Short mmCIF file of C-alpha atoms and ligand atoms in Angstrom, two decimals:
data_model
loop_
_atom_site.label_atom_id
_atom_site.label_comp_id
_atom_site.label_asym_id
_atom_site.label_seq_id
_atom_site.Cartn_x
_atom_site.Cartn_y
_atom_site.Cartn_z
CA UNK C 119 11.87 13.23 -18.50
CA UNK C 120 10.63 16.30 -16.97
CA UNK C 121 11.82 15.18 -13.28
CA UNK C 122 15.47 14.80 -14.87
CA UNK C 123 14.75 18.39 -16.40
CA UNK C 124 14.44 19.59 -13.07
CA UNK C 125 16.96 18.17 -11.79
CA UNK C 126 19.05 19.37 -13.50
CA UNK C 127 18.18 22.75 -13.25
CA UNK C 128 18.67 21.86 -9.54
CA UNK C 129 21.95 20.44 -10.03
CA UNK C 130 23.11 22.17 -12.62
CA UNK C 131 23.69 25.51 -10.92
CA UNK C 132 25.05 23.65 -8.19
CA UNK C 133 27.55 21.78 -9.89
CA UNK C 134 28.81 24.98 -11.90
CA UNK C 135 29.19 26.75 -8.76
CA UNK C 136 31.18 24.02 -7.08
CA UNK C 137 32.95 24.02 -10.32
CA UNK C 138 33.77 27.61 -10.22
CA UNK C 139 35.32 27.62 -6.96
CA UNK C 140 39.51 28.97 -6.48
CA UNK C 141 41.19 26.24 -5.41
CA UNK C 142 44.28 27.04 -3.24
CA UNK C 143 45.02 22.63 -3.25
CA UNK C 144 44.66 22.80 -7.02
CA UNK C 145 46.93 25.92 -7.22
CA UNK C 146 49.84 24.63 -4.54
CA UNK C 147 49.87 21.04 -6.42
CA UNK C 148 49.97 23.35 -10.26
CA UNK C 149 52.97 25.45 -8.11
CA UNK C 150 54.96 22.32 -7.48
CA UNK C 151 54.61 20.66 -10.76
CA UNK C 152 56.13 23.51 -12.53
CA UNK C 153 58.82 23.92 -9.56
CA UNK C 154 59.51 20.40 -10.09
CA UNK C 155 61.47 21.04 -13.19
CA UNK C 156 64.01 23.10 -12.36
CA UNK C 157 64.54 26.55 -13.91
CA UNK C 158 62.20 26.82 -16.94
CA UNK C 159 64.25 29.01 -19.28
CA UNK C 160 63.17 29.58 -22.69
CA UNK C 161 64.41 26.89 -25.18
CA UNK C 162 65.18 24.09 -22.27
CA UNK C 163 64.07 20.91 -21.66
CA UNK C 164 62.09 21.93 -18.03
CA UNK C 165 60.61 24.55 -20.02
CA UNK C 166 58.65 21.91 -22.16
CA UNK C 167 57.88 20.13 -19.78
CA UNK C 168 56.06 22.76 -17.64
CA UNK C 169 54.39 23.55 -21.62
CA UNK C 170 53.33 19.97 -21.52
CA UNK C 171 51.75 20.59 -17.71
CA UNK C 172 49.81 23.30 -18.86
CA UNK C 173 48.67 22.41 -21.96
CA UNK C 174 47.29 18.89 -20.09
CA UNK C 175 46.14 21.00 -17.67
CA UNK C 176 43.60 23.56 -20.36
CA UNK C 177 42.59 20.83 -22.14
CA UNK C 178 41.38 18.71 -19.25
CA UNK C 179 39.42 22.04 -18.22
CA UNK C 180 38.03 21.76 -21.35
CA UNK C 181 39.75 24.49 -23.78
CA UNK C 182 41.54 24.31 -27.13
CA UNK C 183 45.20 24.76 -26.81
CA UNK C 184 47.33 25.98 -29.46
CA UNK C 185 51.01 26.30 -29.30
CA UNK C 186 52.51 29.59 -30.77
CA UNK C 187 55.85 28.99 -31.92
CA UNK C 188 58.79 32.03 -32.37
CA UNK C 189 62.35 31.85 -32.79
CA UNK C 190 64.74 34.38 -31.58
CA UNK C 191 68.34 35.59 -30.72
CA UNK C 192 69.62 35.01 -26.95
CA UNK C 193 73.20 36.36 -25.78
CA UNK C 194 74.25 34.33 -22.46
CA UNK C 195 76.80 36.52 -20.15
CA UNK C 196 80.46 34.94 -20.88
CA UNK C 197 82.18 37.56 -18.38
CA UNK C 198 81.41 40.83 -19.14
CA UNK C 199 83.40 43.30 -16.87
CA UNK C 200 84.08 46.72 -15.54
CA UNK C 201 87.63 47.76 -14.62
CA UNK C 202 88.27 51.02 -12.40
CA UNK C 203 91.73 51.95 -11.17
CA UNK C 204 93.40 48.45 -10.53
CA UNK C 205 89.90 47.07 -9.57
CA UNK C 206 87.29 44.84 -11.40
CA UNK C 207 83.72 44.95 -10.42
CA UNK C 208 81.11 42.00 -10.64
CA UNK C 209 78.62 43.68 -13.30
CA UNK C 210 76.49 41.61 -15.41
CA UNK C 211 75.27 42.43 -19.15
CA UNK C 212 72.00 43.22 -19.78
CA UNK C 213 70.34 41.59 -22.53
CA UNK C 214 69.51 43.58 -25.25
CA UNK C 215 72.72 45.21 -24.84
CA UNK C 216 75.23 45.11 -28.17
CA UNK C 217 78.41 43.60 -26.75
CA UNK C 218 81.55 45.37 -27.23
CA UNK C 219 84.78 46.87 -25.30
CA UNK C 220 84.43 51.09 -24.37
CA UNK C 221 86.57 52.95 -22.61
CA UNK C 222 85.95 56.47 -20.99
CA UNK C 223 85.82 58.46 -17.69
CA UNK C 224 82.98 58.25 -15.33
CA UNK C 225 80.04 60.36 -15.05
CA UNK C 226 77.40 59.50 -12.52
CA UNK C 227 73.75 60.81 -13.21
CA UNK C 228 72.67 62.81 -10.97
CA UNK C 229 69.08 62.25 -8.56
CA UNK C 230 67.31 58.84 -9.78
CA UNK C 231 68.56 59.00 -13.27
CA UNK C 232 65.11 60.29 -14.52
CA UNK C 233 64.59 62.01 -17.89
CA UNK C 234 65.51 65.75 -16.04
CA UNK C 235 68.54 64.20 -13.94
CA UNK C 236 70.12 63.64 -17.83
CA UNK C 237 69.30 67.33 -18.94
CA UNK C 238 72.09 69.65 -19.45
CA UNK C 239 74.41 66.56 -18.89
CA UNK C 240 78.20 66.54 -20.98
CA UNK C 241 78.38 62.51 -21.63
CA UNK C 242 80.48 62.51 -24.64
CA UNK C 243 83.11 59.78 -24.64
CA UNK C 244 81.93 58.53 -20.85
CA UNK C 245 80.81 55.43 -19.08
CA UNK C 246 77.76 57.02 -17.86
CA UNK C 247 76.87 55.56 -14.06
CA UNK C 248 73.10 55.68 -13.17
CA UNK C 249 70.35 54.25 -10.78
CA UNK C 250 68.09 51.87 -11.81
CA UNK C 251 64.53 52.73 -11.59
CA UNK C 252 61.76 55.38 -12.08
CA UNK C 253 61.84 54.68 -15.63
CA UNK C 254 62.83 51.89 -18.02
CA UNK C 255 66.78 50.75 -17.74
CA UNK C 256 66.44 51.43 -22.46
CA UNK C 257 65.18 54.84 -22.24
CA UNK C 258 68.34 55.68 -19.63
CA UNK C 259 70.71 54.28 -22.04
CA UNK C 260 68.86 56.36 -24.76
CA UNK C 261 69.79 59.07 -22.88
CA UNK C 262 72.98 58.55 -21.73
CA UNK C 263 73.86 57.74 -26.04
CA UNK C 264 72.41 60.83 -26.60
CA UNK C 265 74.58 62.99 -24.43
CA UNK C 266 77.34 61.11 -25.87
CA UNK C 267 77.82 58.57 -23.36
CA UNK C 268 79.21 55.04 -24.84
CA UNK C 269 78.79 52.73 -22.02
CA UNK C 270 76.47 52.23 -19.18
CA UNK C 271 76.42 50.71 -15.55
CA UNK C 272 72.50 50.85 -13.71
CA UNK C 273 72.91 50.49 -9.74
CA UNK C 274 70.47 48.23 -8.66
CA UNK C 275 69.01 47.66 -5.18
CA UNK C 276 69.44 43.99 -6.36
CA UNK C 277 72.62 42.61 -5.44
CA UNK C 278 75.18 42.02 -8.01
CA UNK C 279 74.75 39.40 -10.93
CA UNK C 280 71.34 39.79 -10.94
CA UNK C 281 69.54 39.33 -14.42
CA UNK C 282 68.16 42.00 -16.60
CA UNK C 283 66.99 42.83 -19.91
CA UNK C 284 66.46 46.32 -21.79
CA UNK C 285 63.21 44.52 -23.20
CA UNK C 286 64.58 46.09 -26.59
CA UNK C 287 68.05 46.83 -28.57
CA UNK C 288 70.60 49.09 -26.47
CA UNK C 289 71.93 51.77 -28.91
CA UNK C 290 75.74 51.01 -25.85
CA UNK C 291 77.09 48.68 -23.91
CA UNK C 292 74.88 48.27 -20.82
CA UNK C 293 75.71 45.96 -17.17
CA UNK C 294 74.20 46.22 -14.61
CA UNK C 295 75.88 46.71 -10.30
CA UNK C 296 74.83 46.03 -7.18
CA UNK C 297 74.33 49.48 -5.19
CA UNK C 298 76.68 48.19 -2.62
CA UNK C 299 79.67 47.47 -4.92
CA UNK C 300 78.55 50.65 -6.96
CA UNK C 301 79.30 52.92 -4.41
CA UNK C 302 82.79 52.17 -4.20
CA UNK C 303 83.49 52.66 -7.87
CA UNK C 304 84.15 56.49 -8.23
CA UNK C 305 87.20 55.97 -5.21
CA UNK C 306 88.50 53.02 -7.13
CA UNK C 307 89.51 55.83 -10.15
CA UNK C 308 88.21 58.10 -12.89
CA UNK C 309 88.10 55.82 -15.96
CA UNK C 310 86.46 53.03 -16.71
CA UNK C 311 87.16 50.23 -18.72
CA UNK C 312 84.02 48.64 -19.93
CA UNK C 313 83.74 45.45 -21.21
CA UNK C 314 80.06 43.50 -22.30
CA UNK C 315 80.90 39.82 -23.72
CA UNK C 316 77.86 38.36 -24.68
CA UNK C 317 77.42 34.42 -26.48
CA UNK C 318 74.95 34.65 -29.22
CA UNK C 319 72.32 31.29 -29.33
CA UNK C 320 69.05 30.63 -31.26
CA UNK C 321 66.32 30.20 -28.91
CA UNK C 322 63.05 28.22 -29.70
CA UNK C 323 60.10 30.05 -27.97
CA UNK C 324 56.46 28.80 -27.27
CA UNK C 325 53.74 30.42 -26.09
CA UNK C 326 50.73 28.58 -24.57
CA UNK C 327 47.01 29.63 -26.05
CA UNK C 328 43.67 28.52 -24.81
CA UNK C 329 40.41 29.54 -25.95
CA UNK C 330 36.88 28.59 -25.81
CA UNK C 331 34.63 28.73 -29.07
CA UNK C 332 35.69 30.66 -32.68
CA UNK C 333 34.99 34.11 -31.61
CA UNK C 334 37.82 36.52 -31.81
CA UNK C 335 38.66 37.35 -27.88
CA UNK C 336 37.90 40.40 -26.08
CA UNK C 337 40.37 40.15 -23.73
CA UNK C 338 43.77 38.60 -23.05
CA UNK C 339 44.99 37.36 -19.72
CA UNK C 340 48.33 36.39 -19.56
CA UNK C 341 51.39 35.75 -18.17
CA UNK C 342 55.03 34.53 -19.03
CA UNK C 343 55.69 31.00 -18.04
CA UNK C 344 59.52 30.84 -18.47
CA UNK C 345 62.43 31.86 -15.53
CA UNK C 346 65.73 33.27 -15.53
CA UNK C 347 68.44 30.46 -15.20
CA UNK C 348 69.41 29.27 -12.01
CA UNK C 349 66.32 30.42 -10.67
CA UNK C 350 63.48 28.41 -9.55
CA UNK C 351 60.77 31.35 -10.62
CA UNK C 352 58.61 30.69 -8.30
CA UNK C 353 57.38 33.80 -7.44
CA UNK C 354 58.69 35.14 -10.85
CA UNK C 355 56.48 33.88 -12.44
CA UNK C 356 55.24 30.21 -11.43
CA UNK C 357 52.73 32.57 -9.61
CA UNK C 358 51.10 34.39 -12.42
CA UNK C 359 50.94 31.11 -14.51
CA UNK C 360 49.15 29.05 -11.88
CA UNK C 361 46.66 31.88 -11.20
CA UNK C 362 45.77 32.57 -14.60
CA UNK C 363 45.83 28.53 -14.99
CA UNK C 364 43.37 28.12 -12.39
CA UNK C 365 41.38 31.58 -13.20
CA UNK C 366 41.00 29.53 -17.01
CA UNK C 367 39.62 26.46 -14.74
CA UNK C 368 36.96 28.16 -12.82
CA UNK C 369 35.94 30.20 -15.84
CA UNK C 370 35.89 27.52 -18.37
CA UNK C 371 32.08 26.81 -18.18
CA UNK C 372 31.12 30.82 -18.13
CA UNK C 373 30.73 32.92 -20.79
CA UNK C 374 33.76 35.14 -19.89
CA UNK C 375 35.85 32.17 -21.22
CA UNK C 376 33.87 33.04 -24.34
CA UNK C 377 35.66 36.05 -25.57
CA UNK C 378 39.20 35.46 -22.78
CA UNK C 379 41.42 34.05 -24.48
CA UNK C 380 44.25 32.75 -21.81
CA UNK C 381 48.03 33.45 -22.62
CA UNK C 382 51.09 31.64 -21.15
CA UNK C 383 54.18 33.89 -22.72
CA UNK C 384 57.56 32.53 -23.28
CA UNK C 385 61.32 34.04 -23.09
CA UNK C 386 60.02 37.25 -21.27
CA UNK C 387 62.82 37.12 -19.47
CA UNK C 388 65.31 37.46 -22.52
CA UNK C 389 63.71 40.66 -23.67
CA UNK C 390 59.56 39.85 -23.74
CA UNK C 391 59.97 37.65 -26.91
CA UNK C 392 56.66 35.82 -26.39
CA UNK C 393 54.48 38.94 -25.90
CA UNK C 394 56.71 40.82 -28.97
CA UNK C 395 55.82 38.50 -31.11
CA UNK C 396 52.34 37.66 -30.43
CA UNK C 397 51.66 41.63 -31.35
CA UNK C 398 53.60 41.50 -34.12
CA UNK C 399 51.84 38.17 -35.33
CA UNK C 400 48.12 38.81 -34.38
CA UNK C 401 47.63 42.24 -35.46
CA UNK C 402 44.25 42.29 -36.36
CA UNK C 403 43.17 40.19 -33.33
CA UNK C 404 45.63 42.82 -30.68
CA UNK C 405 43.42 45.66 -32.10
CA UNK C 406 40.25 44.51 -31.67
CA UNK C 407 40.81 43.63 -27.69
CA UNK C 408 39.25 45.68 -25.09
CA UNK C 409 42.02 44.57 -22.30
CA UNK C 410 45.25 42.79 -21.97
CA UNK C 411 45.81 41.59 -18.30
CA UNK C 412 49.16 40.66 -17.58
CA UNK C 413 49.80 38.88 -14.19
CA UNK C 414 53.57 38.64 -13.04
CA UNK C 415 54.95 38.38 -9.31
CA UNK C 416 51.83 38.07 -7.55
CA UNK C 417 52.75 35.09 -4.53
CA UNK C 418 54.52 36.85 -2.59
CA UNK C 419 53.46 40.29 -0.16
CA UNK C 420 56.20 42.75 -0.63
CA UNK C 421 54.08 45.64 -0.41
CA UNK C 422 51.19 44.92 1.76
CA UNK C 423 48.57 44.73 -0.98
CA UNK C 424 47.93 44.27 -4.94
CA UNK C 425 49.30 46.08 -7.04
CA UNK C 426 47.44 47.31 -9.55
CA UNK C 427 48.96 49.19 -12.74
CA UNK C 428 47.99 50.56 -16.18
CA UNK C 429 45.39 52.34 -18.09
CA UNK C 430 43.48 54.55 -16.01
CA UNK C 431 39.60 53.22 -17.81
CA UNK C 432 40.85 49.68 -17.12
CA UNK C 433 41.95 50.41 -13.36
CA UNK C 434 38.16 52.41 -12.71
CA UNK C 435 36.54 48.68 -13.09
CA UNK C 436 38.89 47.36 -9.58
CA UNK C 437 37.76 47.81 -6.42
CA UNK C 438 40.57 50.64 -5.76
CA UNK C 439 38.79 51.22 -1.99
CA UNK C 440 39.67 47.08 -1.88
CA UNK C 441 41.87 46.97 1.66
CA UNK C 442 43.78 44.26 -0.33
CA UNK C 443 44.56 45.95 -3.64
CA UNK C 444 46.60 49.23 -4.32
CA UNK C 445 45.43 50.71 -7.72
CA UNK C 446 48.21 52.63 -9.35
CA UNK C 447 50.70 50.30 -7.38
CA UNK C 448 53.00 48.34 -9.86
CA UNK C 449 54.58 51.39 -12.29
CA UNK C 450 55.21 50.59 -15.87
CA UNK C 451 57.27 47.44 -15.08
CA UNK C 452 58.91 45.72 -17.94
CA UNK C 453 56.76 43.09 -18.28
CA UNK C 454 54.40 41.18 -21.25
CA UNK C 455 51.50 43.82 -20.99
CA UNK C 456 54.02 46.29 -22.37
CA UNK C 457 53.89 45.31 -26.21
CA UNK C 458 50.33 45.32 -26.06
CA UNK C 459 50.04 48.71 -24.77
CA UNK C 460 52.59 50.16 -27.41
CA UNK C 461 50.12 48.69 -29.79
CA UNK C 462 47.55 50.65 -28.29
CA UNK C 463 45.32 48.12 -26.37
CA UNK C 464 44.43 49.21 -22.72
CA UNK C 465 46.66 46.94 -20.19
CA UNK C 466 46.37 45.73 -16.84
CA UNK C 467 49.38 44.57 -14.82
CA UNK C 468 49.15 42.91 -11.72
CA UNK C 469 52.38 42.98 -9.48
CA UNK C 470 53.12 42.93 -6.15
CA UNK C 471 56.02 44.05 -5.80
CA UNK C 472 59.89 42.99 -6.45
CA UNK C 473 60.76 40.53 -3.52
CA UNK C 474 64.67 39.86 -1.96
CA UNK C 475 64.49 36.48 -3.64
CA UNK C 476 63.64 37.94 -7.55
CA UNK C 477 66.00 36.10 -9.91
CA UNK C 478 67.65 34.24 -7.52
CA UNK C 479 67.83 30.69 -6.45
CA UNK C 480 66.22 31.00 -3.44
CA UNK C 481 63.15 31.91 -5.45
CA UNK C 482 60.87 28.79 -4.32
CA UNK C 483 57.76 30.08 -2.93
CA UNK C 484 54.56 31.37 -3.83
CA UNK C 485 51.86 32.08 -1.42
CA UNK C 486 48.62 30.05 -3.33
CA UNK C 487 46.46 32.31 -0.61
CA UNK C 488 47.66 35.44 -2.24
CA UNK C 489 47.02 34.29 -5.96
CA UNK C 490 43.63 33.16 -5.26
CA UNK C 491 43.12 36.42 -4.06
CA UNK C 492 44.96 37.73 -7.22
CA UNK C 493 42.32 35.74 -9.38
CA UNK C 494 39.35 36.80 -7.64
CA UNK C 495 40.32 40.67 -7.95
CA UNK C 496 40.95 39.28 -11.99
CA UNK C 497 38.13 37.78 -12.14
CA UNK C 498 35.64 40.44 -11.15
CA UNK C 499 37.38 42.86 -13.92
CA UNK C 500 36.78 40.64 -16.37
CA UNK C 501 33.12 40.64 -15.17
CA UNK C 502 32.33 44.18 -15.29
CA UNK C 503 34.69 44.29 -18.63
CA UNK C 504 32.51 41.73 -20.79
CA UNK C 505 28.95 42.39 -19.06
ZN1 ZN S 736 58.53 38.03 -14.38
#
């Protein structure tokens, strides 16, 4: 009896510690199961089946998996289009915009379209023309309706038919325009003819829970599972879903797992719908969490290191002198930890960094080297956050 005892006090430690070990194998064969299905956008048929994956997964690493269902409103692009002079250009509407037909001359904002570039600004009746970035594409819009404006088109540095969402309702029509093909639009006329056609579906969401023990969590790691269609989303966001996947494995016999509960979101990409909703639908529990970590983009090196965004308190427990991390390095970002810091819980988002291949089809690879390295930056917050 007491030779078994010490044992396993012998083995016990051992084992755990084997146990707790990253596995890049584990995280490149978790990467290829969910590529496997195609694109998993919200409400599809690869989308459950990368669900099924992961809830196989969490409960063969020993957690209790609950599924959180929500329903919501999508609108699919059916041609939306911009007409200058006698030319069209290839814009794309952004969900959350209301669809709609406006008509006005263009006025291009000034700078990078930040909150000052819009001040003293005449919009009324115009198709207001603006960069994207610096701040969120909705609080442009906001301020091009404002001013008067009744359409928008952002310039993005992506090219042209890329996807994005306001993350929230547009109060006017919104595309979005390649910078390229944007910079041709002011000598193709003076008025614009604005046009955002939008297809209106139901959309069954489902986000992935797991937990260890009864105990309200603590903290919330997370990160959206679903991808933009025609898009592999690998990098966007296969990458964030294996790490925390394999972050829940190698925590699942350590009290962290205690009070973590792990998150896989769905339909971020139609406007943050999994995130929304778990807010709106855990109140109590959102309030009483010390940290929401949100993972998204993190297998591929666009910026040389980690980025590491969010509340200041949260970003003083990472190793900011860390060669491989860059605190303060992924801005705002329009991502799942942003719900949970309008709710007032301090977030953590780990990005690294928009990459030529975001929303595209040639996003297919993650780099599981990187992501370990993502989890073990994770996991050592989470240390010093529940010590
Ligand atoms: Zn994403």
């Amino acid at each position: 009896m007491r030779k078994v005892w010490v044992w396993a006090l012998v083995l016990g430690p051992l084992l755990l510690a084997l146990a707790q070990a990253l596995s890049t194998e584990r995280m490149r064969a978790d990467l290829e199961a969910l590529l496997a299905q195609g694109p998993r956008v919200a409400g599809s048929e690869a989308a459950a089946a990368a669900r099924a994956y992961l809830v196989q997964e969490l409960r063969r690493a020993g957690y209790t998996v609950e599924l959180h269902p929500f329903t919501y409103s999508r609108t699919r692009d059916q041609g939306s289009s911009l007409r200058v002079g006698g030319a069209t250009f290839p814009v794309m509407g952004v969900a959350g915009s209301p669809a709609g037909r406006v008509e006005g001359p263009l006025v291009v904002v000034p700078g990078a379209g930040l909150a000052a570039d819009f001040a003293g600004l005449d919009l009324r009746g115009a198709v207001a023309v603006v960069r994207r970035g610096g701040i969120p594409g909705l609080e442009k819009a906001r301020l091009a309706a404002e001013r008067g404006a009744v359409g928008l088109v952002l310039l993005t540095e992506e090219p042209s038919g890329t996807r994005f969402t306001f993350g929230g309702s547009s109060p006017i029509p919104g595309v979005t325009l390649g910078q390229a093909e944007g910079a041709r639009l002011l000598e193709a006329g003076a008025r614009a003819v604005l046009e955002v056609r939008f297809l209106s579906e139901e959309v069954q969401g489902r986000n992935v829970i797991a937990r260890r023990g009864d105990a309200p969590p603590l903290v919330l790691v997370g990160a959206h599972y679903d991808s933009v269609p025609g898009s592999p989303g690998a990098n966007d966001n296969a990458s964030g879903t294996v790490t925390v996947l394999e972050l829940a494995r190698v925590l699942a016999s350590h009290p962290i797992a205690e009070r973590t509960w792990f998150v896989f979101f769905d339909g971020e990409e139609d406007g943050l719908w999994g995130s929304r909703r778990f807010v709106e639908e855990y109140p109590g529990l959102v309030q009483g969490l010390r940290a929401m970590l949100n993972l998204d983009m993190v297998g591929v090196d666009v910026n040389g290191r980690l980025g590491i965004g969010g509340s200041p308190e949260l970003r003083a427990l990472a190793d900011c002198e860390a060669v491989a991390v860059l605190c303060g390095g992924a801005p705002g970002g329009g991502s799942d930890h942003v719900p949970f810091a309008q709710a007032g819980v301090p977030v953590l988002f780990f990005f690294r960094g928009l990459d030529p291949n975001y929303h595209r089809p040639t996003d297919t690879y993650a780099d599981p080297a990187l992501m370990a390295q993502t989890a073990q930056v994770v996991r050592g917050i989470l240390e010093r956050l529940l010590r």
